C-alpha cells in the first residue's frame, strides 16, 4: 500500500509490477501474465493467501462464507475419492 495515500485506498505501483516472472520450470512470463504472477506472489507474501476477498464483498457473514468454502472442499474431496 502507498504510504503517502491519506485514505489507505490508493493503488500501490507494486500492483502493476511489469518485470518478467520466472516459473519453477524456468519458463519466463511477460506482460499481463507476469503482472498477475508478481501480484499473486506479493499478496501471498503479505497476507499468506493466494486470494483476498474483503468481507464487505461477501453476500453473507464471513463465518457463513468460510462454512460454504469448507462444504465445497469436502464435496470436492468426496468426488475425487
Tab-separated table of N, CA and C in Angstrom:
chain	number	residue	atom	x	y	z
A	1	UNK	N	0.842	-1.180	0.000
A	1	UNK	CA	0.000	0.000	0.000
A	1	UNK	C	0.879	1.232	0.000
A	2	UNK	N	0.440	2.259	-0.664
A	2	UNK	CA	1.182	3.507	-0.791
A	2	UNK	C	1.151	4.262	0.527
A	3	UNK	N	2.314	4.463	1.125
A	3	UNK	CA	2.409	5.141	2.426
A	3	UNK	C	1.979	6.607	2.340
A	4	UNK	N	2.048	7.213	1.157
A	4	UNK	CA	1.659	8.615	1.013
A	4	UNK	C	0.162	8.780	0.761
A	5	UNK	N	-0.575	7.697	0.750
A	5	UNK	CA	-2.012	7.731	0.492
A	5	UNK	C	-2.753	8.044	1.791
A	6	UNK	N	-3.449	9.150	1.832
A	6	UNK	CA	-4.129	9.568	3.062
A	6	UNK	C	-5.363	8.723	3.378
A	7	UNK	N	-5.989	8.130	2.369
A	7	UNK	CA	-7.209	7.357	2.599
A	7	UNK	C	-6.936	5.880	2.854
A	8	UNK	N	-5.767	5.414	2.444
A	8	UNK	CA	-5.460	3.992	2.563
A	8	UNK	C	-6.058	3.167	1.446
A	9	UNK	N	-6.790	3.793	0.539
A	9	UNK	CA	-7.424	3.072	-0.556
A	9	UNK	C	-6.757	3.287	-1.895
A	10	UNK	N	-5.583	3.871	-1.905
A	10	UNK	CA	-4.876	4.147	-3.156
A	10	UNK	C	-4.135	2.899	-3.634
A	11	UNK	N	-4.013	2.776	-4.936
A	11	UNK	CA	-3.292	1.650	-5.510
A	11	UNK	C	-1.795	1.881	-5.418
A	12	UNK	N	-1.095	0.852	-5.053
A	12	UNK	CA	0.360	0.896	-4.997
A	12	UNK	C	0.910	0.567	-6.377
A	13	UNK	N	2.037	1.143	-6.716
A	13	UNK	CA	2.658	0.839	-8.002
A	13	UNK	C	3.059	-0.630	-8.083
A	14	UNK	N	3.208	-1.296	-6.932
A	14	UNK	CA	3.586	-2.712	-6.937
A	14	UNK	C	2.487	-3.597	-7.526
A	15	UNK	N	1.257	-3.093	-7.589
A	15	UNK	CA	0.178	-3.873	-8.200
A	15	UNK	C	0.382	-4.031	-9.696
A	16	UNK	N	1.185	-3.163	-10.278
A	16	UNK	CA	1.389	-3.167	-11.720
A	16	UNK	C	2.842	-3.487	-12.063
A	17	UNK	N	3.444	-4.348	-11.258
A	17	UNK	CA	4.836	-4.749	-11.461
A	17	UNK	C	4.940	-5.476	-12.794
A	18	UNK	N	5.627	-4.869	-13.758
A	18	UNK	CA	5.680	-5.464	-15.091
A	18	UNK	C	7.008	-6.154	-15.396
A	19	UNK	N	7.760	-6.492	-14.348
A	19	UNK	CA	9.006	-7.221	-14.585
A	19	UNK	C	8.672	-8.667	-14.940
A	20	UNK	N	9.545	-9.332	-15.684
A	20	UNK	CA	9.301	-10.735	-16.032
A	20	UNK	C	9.197	-11.597	-14.775
A	21	UNK	N	8.458	-12.694	-14.893
A	21	UNK	CA	8.287	-13.635	-13.787
A	21	UNK	C	8.767	-14.997	-14.267
A	22	UNK	N	9.648	-15.627	-13.506
A	22	UNK	CA	10.200	-16.923	-13.902
A	22	UNK	C	9.524	-18.030	-13.093
A	23	UNK	N	8.920	-18.974	-13.803
A	23	UNK	CA	8.263	-20.119	-13.181
A	23	UNK	C	9.307	-21.123	-12.690
A	24	UNK	N	8.875	-22.062	-11.845
A	24	UNK	CA	9.785	-23.079	-11.308
A	24	UNK	C	10.439	-23.910	-12.405
A	25	UNK	N	9.741	-24.098	-13.520
A	25	UNK	CA	10.298	-24.901	-14.617
A	25	UNK	C	11.231	-24.099	-15.522
A	26	UNK	N	11.473	-22.825	-15.172
A	26	UNK	CA	12.384	-21.985	-15.937
A	26	UNK	C	11.718	-21.125	-16.997
A	27	UNK	N	10.437	-21.377	-17.263
A	27	UNK	CA	9.714	-20.574	-18.255
A	27	UNK	C	9.559	-19.148	-17.735
A	28	UNK	N	9.748	-18.182	-18.623
A	28	UNK	CA	9.629	-16.778	-18.248
A	28	UNK	C	8.311	-16.215	-18.757
A	29	UNK	N	7.550	-15.621	-17.848
A	29	UNK	CA	6.297	-14.962	-18.207
A	29	UNK	C	6.560	-13.475	-18.378
A	30	UNK	N	5.869	-12.872	-19.329
A	30	UNK	CA	5.959	-11.430	-19.539
A	30	UNK	C	4.551	-10.880	-19.706
A	31	UNK	N	4.456	-9.572	-19.760
A	31	UNK	CA	3.173	-8.925	-19.997
A	31	UNK	C	2.186	-9.143	-18.869
A	32	UNK	N	0.918	-9.295	-19.230
A	32	UNK	CA	-0.153	-9.392	-18.243
A	32	UNK	C	0.003	-10.628	-17.362
A	33	UNK	N	0.529	-11.731	-17.923
A	33	UNK	CA	0.743	-12.939	-17.114
A	33	UNK	C	1.789	-12.687	-16.034
A	34	UNK	N	2.843	-11.966	-16.379
A	34	UNK	CA	3.880	-11.641	-15.393
A	34	UNK	C	3.339	-10.689	-14.336
A	35	UNK	N	2.533	-9.725	-14.756
A	35	UNK	CA	1.929	-8.787	-13.800
A	35	UNK	C	1.080	-9.556	-12.791
A	36	UNK	N	0.243	-10.471	-13.273
A	36	UNK	CA	-0.607	-11.262	-12.379
A	36	UNK	C	0.236	-12.146	-11.459
A	37	UNK	N	1.241	-12.808	-12.004
A	37	UNK	CA	2.089	-13.684	-11.188
A	37	UNK	C	2.821	-12.886	-10.111
A	38	UNK	N	3.341	-11.723	-10.467
A	38	UNK	CA	4.020	-10.874	-9.480
A	38	UNK	C	3.052	-10.398	-8.408
A	39	UNK	N	1.845	-10.040	-8.826
A	39	UNK	CA	0.848	-9.562	-7.866
A	39	UNK	C	0.438	-10.680	-6.906
A	40	UNK	N	0.208	-11.878	-7.442
A	40	UNK	CA	-0.184	-13.004	-6.591
A	40	UNK	C	0.930	-13.361	-5.608
A	41	UNK	N	2.169	-13.280	-6.052
A	41	UNK	CA	3.301	-13.544	-5.164
A	41	UNK	C	3.353	-12.514	-4.045
A	42	UNK	N	3.121	-11.248	-4.379
A	42	UNK	CA	3.139	-10.183	-3.371
A	42	UNK	C	2.000	-10.361	-2.365
A	43	UNK	N	0.808	-10.725	-2.838
A	43	UNK	CA	-0.335	-10.938	-1.945
A	43	UNK	C	-0.060	-12.121	-1.022
A	44	UNK	N	0.466	-13.212	-1.576
A	44	UNK	CA	0.782	-14.386	-0.754
A	44	UNK	C	1.823	-14.034	0.303
A	45	UNK	N	2.808	-13.242	-0.080
A	45	UNK	CA	3.853	-12.841	0.865
A	45	UNK	C	3.297	-11.945	1.970
A	46	UNK	N	2.416	-11.018	1.598
A	46	UNK	CA	1.878	-10.057	2.565
A	46	UNK	C	0.799	-10.648	3.465
A	47	UNK	N	-0.071	-11.486	2.902
A	47	UNK	CA	-1.238	-11.975	3.635
A	47	UNK	C	-1.198	-13.457	3.981
A	48	UNK	N	-0.381	-14.216	3.275
A	48	UNK	CA	-0.352	-15.656	3.492
A	48	UNK	C	-1.420	-16.398	2.712
A	49	UNK	N	-2.083	-15.719	1.799
A	49	UNK	CA	-3.144	-16.307	0.981
A	49	UNK	C	-2.884	-15.993	-0.481
A	50	UNK	N	-3.461	-16.803	-1.377
A	50	UNK	CA	-3.350	-16.532	-2.803
A	50	UNK	C	-4.422	-15.564	-3.281
A	51	UNK	N	-5.546	-15.552	-2.609
A	51	UNK	CA	-6.660	-14.687	-2.998
A	51	UNK	C	-7.182	-13.987	-1.750
A	52	UNK	N	-7.454	-12.711	-1.862
A	52	UNK	CA	-8.031	-11.949	-0.754
A	52	UNK	C	-9.404	-11.458	-1.171
A	53	UNK	N	-10.408	-11.748	-0.352
A	53	UNK	CA	-11.767	-11.265	-0.593
A	53	UNK	C	-12.183	-10.478	0.642
A	54	UNK	N	-12.492	-9.224	0.452
A	54	UNK	CA	-12.916	-8.379	1.563
A	54	UNK	C	-14.280	-8.837	2.075
A	55	UNK	N	-14.460	-8.811	3.385
A	55	UNK	CA	-15.746	-9.202	3.977
A	55	UNK	C	-16.882	-8.348	3.440
A	56	UNK	N	-16.597	-7.118	3.072
A	56	UNK	CA	-17.645	-6.233	2.546
A	56	UNK	C	-18.133	-6.671	1.164
A	57	UNK	N	-17.392	-7.541	0.500
A	57	UNK	CA	-17.774	-8.022	-0.830
A	57	UNK	C	-18.611	-9.299	-0.778
A	58	UNK	N	-18.747	-9.888	0.394
A	58	UNK	CA	-19.464	-11.153	0.526
A	58	UNK	C	-20.972	-10.949	0.544
A	59	UNK	N	-21.698	-11.980	0.133
A	59	UNK	CA	-23.162	-11.925	0.155
A	59	UNK	C	-23.728	-12.538	1.429
A	60	UNK	N	-22.843	-12.833	2.399
A	60	UNK	CA	-23.247	-13.433	3.671
A	60	UNK	C	-22.208	-13.069	4.723
A	61	UNK	N	-22.451	-13.460	5.948
A	61	UNK	CA	-21.497	-13.180	7.021
A	61	UNK	C	-20.199	-13.960	6.774
A	62	UNK	N	-19.054	-13.418	7.191
A	62	UNK	CA	-17.781	-14.108	6.948
A	62	UNK	C	-17.747	-15.550	7.455
A	63	UNK	N	-18.282	-15.806	8.644
A	63	UNK	CA	-18.298	-17.173	9.171
A	63	UNK	C	-19.101	-18.118	8.299
A	64	UNK	N	-20.216	-17.630	7.768
A	64	UNK	CA	-21.041	-18.435	6.867
A	64	UNK	C	-20.293	-18.718	5.566
A	65	UNK	N	-19.558	-17.732	5.096
A	65	UNK	CA	-18.790	-17.896	3.860
A	65	UNK	C	-17.694	-18.952	4.048
A	66	UNK	N	-17.023	-18.906	5.182
A	66	UNK	CA	-15.995	-19.912	5.485
A	66	UNK	C	-16.630	-21.299	5.519
A	67	UNK	N	-17.810	-21.407	6.129
A	67	UNK	CA	-18.523	-22.683	6.155
A	67	UNK	C	-18.841	-23.180	4.753
A	68	UNK	N	-19.275	-22.277	3.884
A	68	UNK	CA	-19.569	-22.637	2.496
A	68	UNK	C	-18.311	-23.145	1.794
A	69	UNK	N	-17.194	-22.457	1.989
A	69	UNK	CA	-15.938	-22.900	1.379
A	69	UNK	C	-15.547	-24.291	1.866
A	70	UNK	N	-15.730	-24.534	3.147
A	70	UNK	CA	-15.399	-25.856	3.701
A	70	UNK	C	-16.303	-26.937	3.125
A	71	UNK	N	-17.588	-26.629	2.973
A	71	UNK	CA	-18.517	-27.585	2.363
A	71	UNK	C	-18.099	-27.903	0.932
A	72	UNK	N	-17.703	-26.882	0.195
A	72	UNK	CA	-17.250	-27.083	-1.188
A	72	UNK	C	-16.006	-27.961	-1.227
A	73	UNK	N	-15.092	-27.727	-0.304
A	73	UNK	CA	-13.870	-28.521	-0.256
A	73	UNK	C	-14.175	-29.986	0.059
A	74	UNK	N	-15.056	-30.226	1.013
A	74	UNK	CA	-15.434	-31.598	1.363
A	74	UNK	C	-16.091	-32.280	0.164
A	75	UNK	N	-16.988	-31.579	-0.525
A	75	UNK	CA	-17.662	-32.151	-1.692
A	75	UNK	C	-16.647	-32.503	-2.779
A	76	UNK	N	-15.676	-31.637	-2.991
A	76	UNK	CA	-14.645	-31.891	-3.995
A	76	UNK	C	-13.816	-33.122	-3.625
A	77	UNK	N	-13.466	-33.239	-2.354
A	77	UNK	CA	-12.679	-34.388	-1.906
A	77	UNK	C	-13.466	-35.689	-2.051
A	78	UNK	N	-14.773	-35.636	-1.803
A	78	UNK	CA	-15.622	-36.826	-1.967
A	78	UNK	C	-15.648	-37.265	-3.429
A	79	UNK	N	-15.729	-36.295	-4.337
A	79	UNK	CA	-15.774	-36.610	-5.768
A	79	UNK	C	-14.473	-37.237	-6.243
A	80	UNK	N	-13.370	-36.857	-5.624
A	80	UNK	CA	-12.066	-37.392	-6.027
A	80	UNK	C	-11.832	-38.798	-5.485
A	81	UNK	N	-12.550	-39.155	-4.426
A	81	UNK	CA	-12.327	-40.468	-3.781
A	81	UNK	C	-12.955	-41.600	-4.564
